[in-house]
Coordinates of C-alpha atoms in Angstrom, one line a residue:
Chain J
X1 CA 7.9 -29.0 -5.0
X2 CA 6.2 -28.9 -8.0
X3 CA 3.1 -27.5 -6.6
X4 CA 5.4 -24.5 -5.3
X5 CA 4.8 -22.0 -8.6
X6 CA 0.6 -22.7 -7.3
X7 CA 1.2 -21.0 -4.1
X8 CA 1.3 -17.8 -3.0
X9 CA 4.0 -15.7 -1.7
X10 CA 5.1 -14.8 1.8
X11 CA 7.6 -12.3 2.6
X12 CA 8.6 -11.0 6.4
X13 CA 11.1 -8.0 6.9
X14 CA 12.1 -4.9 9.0
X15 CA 10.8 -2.6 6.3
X16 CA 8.9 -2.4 2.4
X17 CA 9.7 1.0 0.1
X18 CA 7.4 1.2 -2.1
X19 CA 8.0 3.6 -5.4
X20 CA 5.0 3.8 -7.9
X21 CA 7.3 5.9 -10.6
X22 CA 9.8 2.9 -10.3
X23 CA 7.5 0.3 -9.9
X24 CA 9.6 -0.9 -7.4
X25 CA 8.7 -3.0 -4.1
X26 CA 11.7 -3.4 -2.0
X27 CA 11.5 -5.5 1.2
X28 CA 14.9 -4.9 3.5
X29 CA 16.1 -6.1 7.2
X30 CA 16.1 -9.7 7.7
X31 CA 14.0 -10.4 5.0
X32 CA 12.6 -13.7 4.8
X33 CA 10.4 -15.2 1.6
X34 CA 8.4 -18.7 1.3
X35 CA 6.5 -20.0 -1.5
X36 CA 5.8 -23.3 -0.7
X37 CA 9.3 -25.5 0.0
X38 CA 10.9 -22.5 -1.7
X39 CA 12.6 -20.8 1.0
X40 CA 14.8 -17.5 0.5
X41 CA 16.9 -15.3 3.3
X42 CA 18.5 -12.1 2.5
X43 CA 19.4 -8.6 3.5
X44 CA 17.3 -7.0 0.7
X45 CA 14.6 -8.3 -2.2
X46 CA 13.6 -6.4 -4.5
X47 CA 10.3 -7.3 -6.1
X48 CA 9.2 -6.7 -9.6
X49 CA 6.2 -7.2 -11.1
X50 CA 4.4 -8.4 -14.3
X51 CA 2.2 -6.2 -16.3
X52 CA -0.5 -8.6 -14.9
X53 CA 0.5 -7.2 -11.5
X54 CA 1.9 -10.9 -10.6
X55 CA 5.2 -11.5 -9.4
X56 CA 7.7 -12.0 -12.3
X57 CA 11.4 -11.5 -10.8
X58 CA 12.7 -11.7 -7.1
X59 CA 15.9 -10.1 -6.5
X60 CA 17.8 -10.8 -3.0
X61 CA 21.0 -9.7 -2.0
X62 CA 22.8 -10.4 1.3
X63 CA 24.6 -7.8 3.5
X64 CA 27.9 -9.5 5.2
X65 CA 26.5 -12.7 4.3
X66 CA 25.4 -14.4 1.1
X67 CA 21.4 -14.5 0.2
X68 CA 20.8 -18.2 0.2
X69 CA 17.9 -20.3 -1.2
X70 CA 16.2 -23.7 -0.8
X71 CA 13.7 -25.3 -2.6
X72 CA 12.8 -29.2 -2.1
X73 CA 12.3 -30.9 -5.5
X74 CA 9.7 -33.3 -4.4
X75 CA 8.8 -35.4 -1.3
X76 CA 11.7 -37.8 -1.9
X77 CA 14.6 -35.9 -2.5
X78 CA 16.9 -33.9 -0.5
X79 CA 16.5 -29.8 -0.7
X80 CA 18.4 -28.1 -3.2
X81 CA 20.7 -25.9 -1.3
X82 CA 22.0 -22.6 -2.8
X83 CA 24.1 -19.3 -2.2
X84 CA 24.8 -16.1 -3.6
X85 CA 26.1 -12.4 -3.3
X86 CA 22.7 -12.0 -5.3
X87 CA 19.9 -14.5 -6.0
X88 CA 17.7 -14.2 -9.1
X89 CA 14.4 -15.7 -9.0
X90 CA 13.2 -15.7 -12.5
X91 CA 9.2 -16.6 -11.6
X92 CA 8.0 -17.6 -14.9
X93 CA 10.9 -19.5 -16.1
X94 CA 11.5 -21.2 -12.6
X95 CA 14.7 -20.2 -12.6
X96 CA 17.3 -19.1 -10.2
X97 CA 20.5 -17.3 -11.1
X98 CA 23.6 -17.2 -7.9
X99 CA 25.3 -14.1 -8.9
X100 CA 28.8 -13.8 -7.2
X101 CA 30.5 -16.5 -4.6
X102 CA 27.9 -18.9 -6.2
X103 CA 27.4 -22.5 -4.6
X104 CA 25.1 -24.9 -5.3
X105 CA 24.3 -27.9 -3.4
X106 CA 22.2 -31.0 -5.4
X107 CA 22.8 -33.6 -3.2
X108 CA 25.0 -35.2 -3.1
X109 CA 26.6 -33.2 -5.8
X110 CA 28.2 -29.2 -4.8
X111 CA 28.7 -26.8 -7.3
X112 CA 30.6 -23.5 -7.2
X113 CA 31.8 -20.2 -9.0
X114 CA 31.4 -17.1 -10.4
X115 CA 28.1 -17.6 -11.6
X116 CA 25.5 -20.5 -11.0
X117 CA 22.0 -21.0 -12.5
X118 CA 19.4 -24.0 -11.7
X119 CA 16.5 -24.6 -13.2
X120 CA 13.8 -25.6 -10.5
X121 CA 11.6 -27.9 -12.7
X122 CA 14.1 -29.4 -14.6
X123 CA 16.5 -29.8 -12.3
X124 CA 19.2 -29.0 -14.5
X125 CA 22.5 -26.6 -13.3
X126 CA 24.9 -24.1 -15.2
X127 CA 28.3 -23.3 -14.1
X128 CA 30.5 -20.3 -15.2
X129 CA 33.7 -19.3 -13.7
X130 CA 34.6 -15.6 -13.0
X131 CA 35.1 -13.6 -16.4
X132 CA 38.2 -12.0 -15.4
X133 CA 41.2 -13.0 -13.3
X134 CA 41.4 -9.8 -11.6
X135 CA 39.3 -10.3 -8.5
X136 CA 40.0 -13.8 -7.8
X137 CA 41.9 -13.0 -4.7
X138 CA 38.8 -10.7 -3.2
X139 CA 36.6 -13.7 -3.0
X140 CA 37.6 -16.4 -1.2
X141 CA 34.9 -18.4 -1.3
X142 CA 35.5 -18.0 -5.0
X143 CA 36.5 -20.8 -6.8
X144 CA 40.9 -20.5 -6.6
X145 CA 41.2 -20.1 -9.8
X146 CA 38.6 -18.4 -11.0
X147 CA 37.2 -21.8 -12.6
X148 CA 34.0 -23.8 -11.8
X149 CA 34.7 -26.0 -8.9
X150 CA 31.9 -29.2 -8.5
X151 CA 31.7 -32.0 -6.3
X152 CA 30.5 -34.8 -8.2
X153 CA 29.9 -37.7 -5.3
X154 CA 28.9 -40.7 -6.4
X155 CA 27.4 -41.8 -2.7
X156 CA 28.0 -38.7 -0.7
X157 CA 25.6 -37.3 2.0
X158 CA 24.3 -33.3 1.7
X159 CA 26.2 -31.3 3.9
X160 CA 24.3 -28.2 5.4
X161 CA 27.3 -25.3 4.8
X162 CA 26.4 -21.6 5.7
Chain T
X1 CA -78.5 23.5 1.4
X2 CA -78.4 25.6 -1.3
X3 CA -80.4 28.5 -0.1
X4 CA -78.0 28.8 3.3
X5 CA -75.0 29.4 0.5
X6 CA -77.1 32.1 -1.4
X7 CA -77.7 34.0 1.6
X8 CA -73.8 34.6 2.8
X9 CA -72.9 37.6 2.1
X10 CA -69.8 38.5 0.1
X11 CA -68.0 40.2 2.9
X12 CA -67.9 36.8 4.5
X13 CA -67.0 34.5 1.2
X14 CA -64.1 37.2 1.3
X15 CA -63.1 36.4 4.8
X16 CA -63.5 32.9 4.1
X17 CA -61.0 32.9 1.3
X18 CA -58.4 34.5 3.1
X19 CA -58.8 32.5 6.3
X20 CA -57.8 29.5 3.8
X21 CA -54.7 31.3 1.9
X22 CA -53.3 32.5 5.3
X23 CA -53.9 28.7 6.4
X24 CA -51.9 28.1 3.7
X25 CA -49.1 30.4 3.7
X26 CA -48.4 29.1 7.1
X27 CA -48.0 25.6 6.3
X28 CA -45.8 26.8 3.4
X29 CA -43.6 28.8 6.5
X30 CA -43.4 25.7 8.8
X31 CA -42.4 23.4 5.9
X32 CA -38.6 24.6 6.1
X33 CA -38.9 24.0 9.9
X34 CA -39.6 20.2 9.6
X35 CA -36.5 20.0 6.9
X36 CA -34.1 22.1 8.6
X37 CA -31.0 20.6 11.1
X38 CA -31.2 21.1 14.8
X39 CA -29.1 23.7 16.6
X40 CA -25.6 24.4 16.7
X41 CA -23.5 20.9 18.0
X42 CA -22.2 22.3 21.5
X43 CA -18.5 20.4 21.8
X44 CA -16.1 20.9 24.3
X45 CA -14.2 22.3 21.5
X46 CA -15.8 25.7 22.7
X47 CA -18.7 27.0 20.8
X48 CA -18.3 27.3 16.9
X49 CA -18.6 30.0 14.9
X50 CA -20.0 28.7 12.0
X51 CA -20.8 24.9 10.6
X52 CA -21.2 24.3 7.0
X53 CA -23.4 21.0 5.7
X54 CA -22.9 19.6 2.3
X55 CA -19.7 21.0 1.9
X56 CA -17.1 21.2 -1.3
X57 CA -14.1 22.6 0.0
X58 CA -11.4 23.3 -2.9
X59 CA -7.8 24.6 -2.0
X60 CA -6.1 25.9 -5.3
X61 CA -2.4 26.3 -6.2
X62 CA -0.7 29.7 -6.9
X63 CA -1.1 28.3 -10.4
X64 CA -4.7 28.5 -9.6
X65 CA -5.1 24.6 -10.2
X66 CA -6.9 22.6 -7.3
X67 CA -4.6 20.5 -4.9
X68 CA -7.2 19.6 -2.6
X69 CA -10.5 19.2 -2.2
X70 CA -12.3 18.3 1.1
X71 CA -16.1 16.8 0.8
X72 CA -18.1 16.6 4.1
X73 CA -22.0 16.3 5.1
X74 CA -21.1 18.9 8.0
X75 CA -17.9 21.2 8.8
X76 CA -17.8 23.0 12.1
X77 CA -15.1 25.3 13.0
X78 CA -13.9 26.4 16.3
X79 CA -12.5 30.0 16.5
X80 CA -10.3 29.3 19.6
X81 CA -8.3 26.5 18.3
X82 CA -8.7 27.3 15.1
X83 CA -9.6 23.7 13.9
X84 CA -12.1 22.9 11.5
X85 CA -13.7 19.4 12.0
X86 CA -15.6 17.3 9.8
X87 CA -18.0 14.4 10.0
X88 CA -16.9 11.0 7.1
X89 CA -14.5 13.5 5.2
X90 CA -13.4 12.9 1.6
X91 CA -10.2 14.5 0.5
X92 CA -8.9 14.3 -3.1
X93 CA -5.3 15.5 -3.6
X94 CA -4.0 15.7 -7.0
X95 CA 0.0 15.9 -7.1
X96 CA 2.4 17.6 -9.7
X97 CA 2.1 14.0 -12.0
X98 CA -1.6 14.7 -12.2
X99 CA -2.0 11.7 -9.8
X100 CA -5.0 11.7 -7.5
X101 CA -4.8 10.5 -4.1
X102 CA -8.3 10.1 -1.9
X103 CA -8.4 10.1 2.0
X104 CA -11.4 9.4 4.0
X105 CA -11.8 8.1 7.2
X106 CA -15.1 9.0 9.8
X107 CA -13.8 11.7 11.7
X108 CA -11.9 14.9 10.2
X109 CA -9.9 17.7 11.9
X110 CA -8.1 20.5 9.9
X111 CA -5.5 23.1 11.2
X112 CA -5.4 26.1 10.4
X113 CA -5.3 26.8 6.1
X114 CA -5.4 23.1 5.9
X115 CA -1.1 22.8 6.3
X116 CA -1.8 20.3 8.6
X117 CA -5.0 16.9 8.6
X118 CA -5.9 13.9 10.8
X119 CA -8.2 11.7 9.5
X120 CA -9.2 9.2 12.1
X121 CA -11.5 6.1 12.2
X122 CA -11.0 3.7 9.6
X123 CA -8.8 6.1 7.9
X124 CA -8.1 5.0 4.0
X125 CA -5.7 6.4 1.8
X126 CA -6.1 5.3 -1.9
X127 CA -3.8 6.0 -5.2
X128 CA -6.7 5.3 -8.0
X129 CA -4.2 4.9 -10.7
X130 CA -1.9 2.1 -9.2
X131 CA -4.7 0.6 -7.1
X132 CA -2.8 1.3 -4.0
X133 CA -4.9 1.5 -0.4
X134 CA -3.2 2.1 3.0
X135 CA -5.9 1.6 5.6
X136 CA -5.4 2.1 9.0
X137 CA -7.1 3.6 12.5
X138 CA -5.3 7.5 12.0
X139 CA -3.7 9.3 9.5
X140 CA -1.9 12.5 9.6
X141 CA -0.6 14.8 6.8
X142 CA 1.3 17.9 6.3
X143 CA 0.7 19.9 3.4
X144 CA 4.3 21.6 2.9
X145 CA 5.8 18.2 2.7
X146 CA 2.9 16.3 1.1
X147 CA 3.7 13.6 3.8
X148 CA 1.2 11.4 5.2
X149 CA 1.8 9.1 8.1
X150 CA 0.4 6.6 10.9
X151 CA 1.6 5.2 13.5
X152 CA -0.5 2.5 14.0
X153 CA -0.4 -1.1 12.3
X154 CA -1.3 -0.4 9.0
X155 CA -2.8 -2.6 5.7
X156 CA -1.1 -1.7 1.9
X157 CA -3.0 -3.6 -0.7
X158 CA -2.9 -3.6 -4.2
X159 CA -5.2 -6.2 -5.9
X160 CA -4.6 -9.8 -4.2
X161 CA -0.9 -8.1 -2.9
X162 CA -1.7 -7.6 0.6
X163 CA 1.3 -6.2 3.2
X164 CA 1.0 -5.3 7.2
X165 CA 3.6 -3.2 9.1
X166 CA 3.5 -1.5 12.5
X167 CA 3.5 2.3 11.0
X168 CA 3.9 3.8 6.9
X169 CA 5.0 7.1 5.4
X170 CA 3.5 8.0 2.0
X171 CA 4.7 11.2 -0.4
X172 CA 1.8 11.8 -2.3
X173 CA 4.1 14.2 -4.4
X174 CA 6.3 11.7 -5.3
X175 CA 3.9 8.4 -5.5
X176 CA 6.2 6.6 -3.1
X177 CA 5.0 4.8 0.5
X178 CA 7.7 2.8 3.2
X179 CA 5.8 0.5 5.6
X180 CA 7.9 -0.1 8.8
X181 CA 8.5 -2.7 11.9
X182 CA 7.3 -6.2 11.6
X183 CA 6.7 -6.2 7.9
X184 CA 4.8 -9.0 6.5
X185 CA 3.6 -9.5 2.9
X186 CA 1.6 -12.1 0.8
X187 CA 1.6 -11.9 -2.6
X188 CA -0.5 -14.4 -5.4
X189 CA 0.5 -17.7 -6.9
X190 CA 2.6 -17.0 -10.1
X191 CA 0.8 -19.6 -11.9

């Protein structure tokens, strides 16, 4: 929602390091993170922070299964579903980066690949395919052939795919 | 009036004027009394041998820089245990990074050369430099390892960042803290 950036912060998980030298906070086991409809699941997140001590990037990764985010543009529309080896949340840009075995679900349109970015305010979505051929087989989630796949449909319904 | 003071006799002005400085001098003796502290504390601890009140208690390196400094209104040691225990201590450890690290809590109880300290009762640690406070109900810590630890469900805040866990570990050495079991965290809006 667009009051989502206004709220703060929850995260829940089996354990927090915390590493002053690094400036590193990272939250692992079951971790789960909310800020307003923004909803993200993963193995491990790794929190960094401004100079202003605010949040300013949100890393997740999954562990056997893909990090996955939600986020409900506003009260009308369906959640934006998406999934990633690693999730990026960019917290001053609004923006979310699905790092490996990317998908994306807009409803009603799906997009995956390599790489996948979404802007929450705008709305708007970047595919990329894999760089190189070489691991295409490794992923099979993966796009086949390494390319961007979407699903552009005109009157589908959104699918909930984990 | 006048005559009566005429007629005493020097001999007795003289007794009269040191009836009055010893009358002094006494009060002067008894004035410590009213300021002093009351006996010894008996504890169950066995009978200390000494207590200290007011106390700045400095621990220095081979280096001969200060590591740790313990602040109390009123040590007592116990010769049988060997534990020195301390009423609202303040520690202050400073690490290799030149970092400080405070402890306080509202009881105190040191082992031995200090290797080894429980603060308990709204026990606090606090980083200055990165605004970081554990707060709990005990703390322990080991000197060799620079390790502090509880085991009860502890707070880590650092300005509006707020986090609960059942236990944490912190390595005042190495500026670096792990909260564990049933971890939950708020941080502020980003906007």
């Amino acid at each position: 929602l667009p009051s989502d950036a206004r709220q703060p912060i929850h995260v829940s998980a089996d354990q927090l390091k915390l590493d002053d030298s690094a400036g590193t906070a990272i939250y692992t086991g079951n971790v789960d993170m909310t800020q307003g409809s923004m909803k993200l699941e993963a193995h491990r997140v790794d929190i960094k922070r401004g100079s202003n001590g605010e949040v300013s990037s949100v890393t997740a990764r999954g562990q056997g299964t893909r990090a996955y985010l939600e986020q409900k543009p506003n009260q009308q529309d369906a959640k934006v579903q998406g999934w990633g080896d690693t999730v990026i949340y960019h917290a001053a840009s609004r923006r979310v980066e699905l790092i490996g075995n990317a998908k994306l679900i807009q409803a009603p349109d799906t997009f995956n690949g390599a790489y996948v970015e979404y802007f929450l305010d705008k709305r708007q979505v970047n595919a990329r395919g894999s760089r190189s051929n070489a691991n295409q087989n490794q992923n099979q989630n993966q796009a086949k052939d390494g390319r961007v796949e979407m699903t552009l449909t005109p009157n589908s319904s959104a699918s909930n795919d984990q | 009036m006048g005559s009566l003071l005429s007629r005493i006799t020097p001999k007795v002005w003289l007794f009269l004027v040191l009836i009055v400085v010893g009358g002094v001098m006494a009060l002067i003796e008894q004035r410590d009394q009213f300021t002093a502290v009351g006996p010894a504390p008996t504890s169950d601890n066995g009978e200390p041998d000494y207590y200290l009140e007011g106390v700045t208690f400095t621990r220095f390196n081979t280096e001969g820089a200060p590591y740790q400094v313990l602040k109390s209104p009123r040590l007592t040691h116990t010769p049988n245990d060997d534990i020195t225990r301390a009423v609202t201590p303040e520690l202050e450890w400073t690490n290799d990074q030149n970092k400080t690290w405070l402890g306080s809590a509202e009881r105190g109880r040191v082992e031995g050369s200090g290797s080894r300290i429980t603060l308990d009762g709204k026990a606090r640690l606090h980083q200055p430099s990165s605004d970081w406070t554990l707060s709990t109900q005990t703390i322990h810590y080991t000197q060799h390892d620079s390790h502090a630890w509880s085991d009860d469900r502890s707070t880590f805040t650092r300005g509006q960042e707020k986090t609960v866990a059942n236990r944490f570990d912190a390595w005042i050495d190495k500026n670096q803290a792990t909260l564990n079991g049933n971890v939950t965290g708020s941080y502020p809006p980003t906007r």
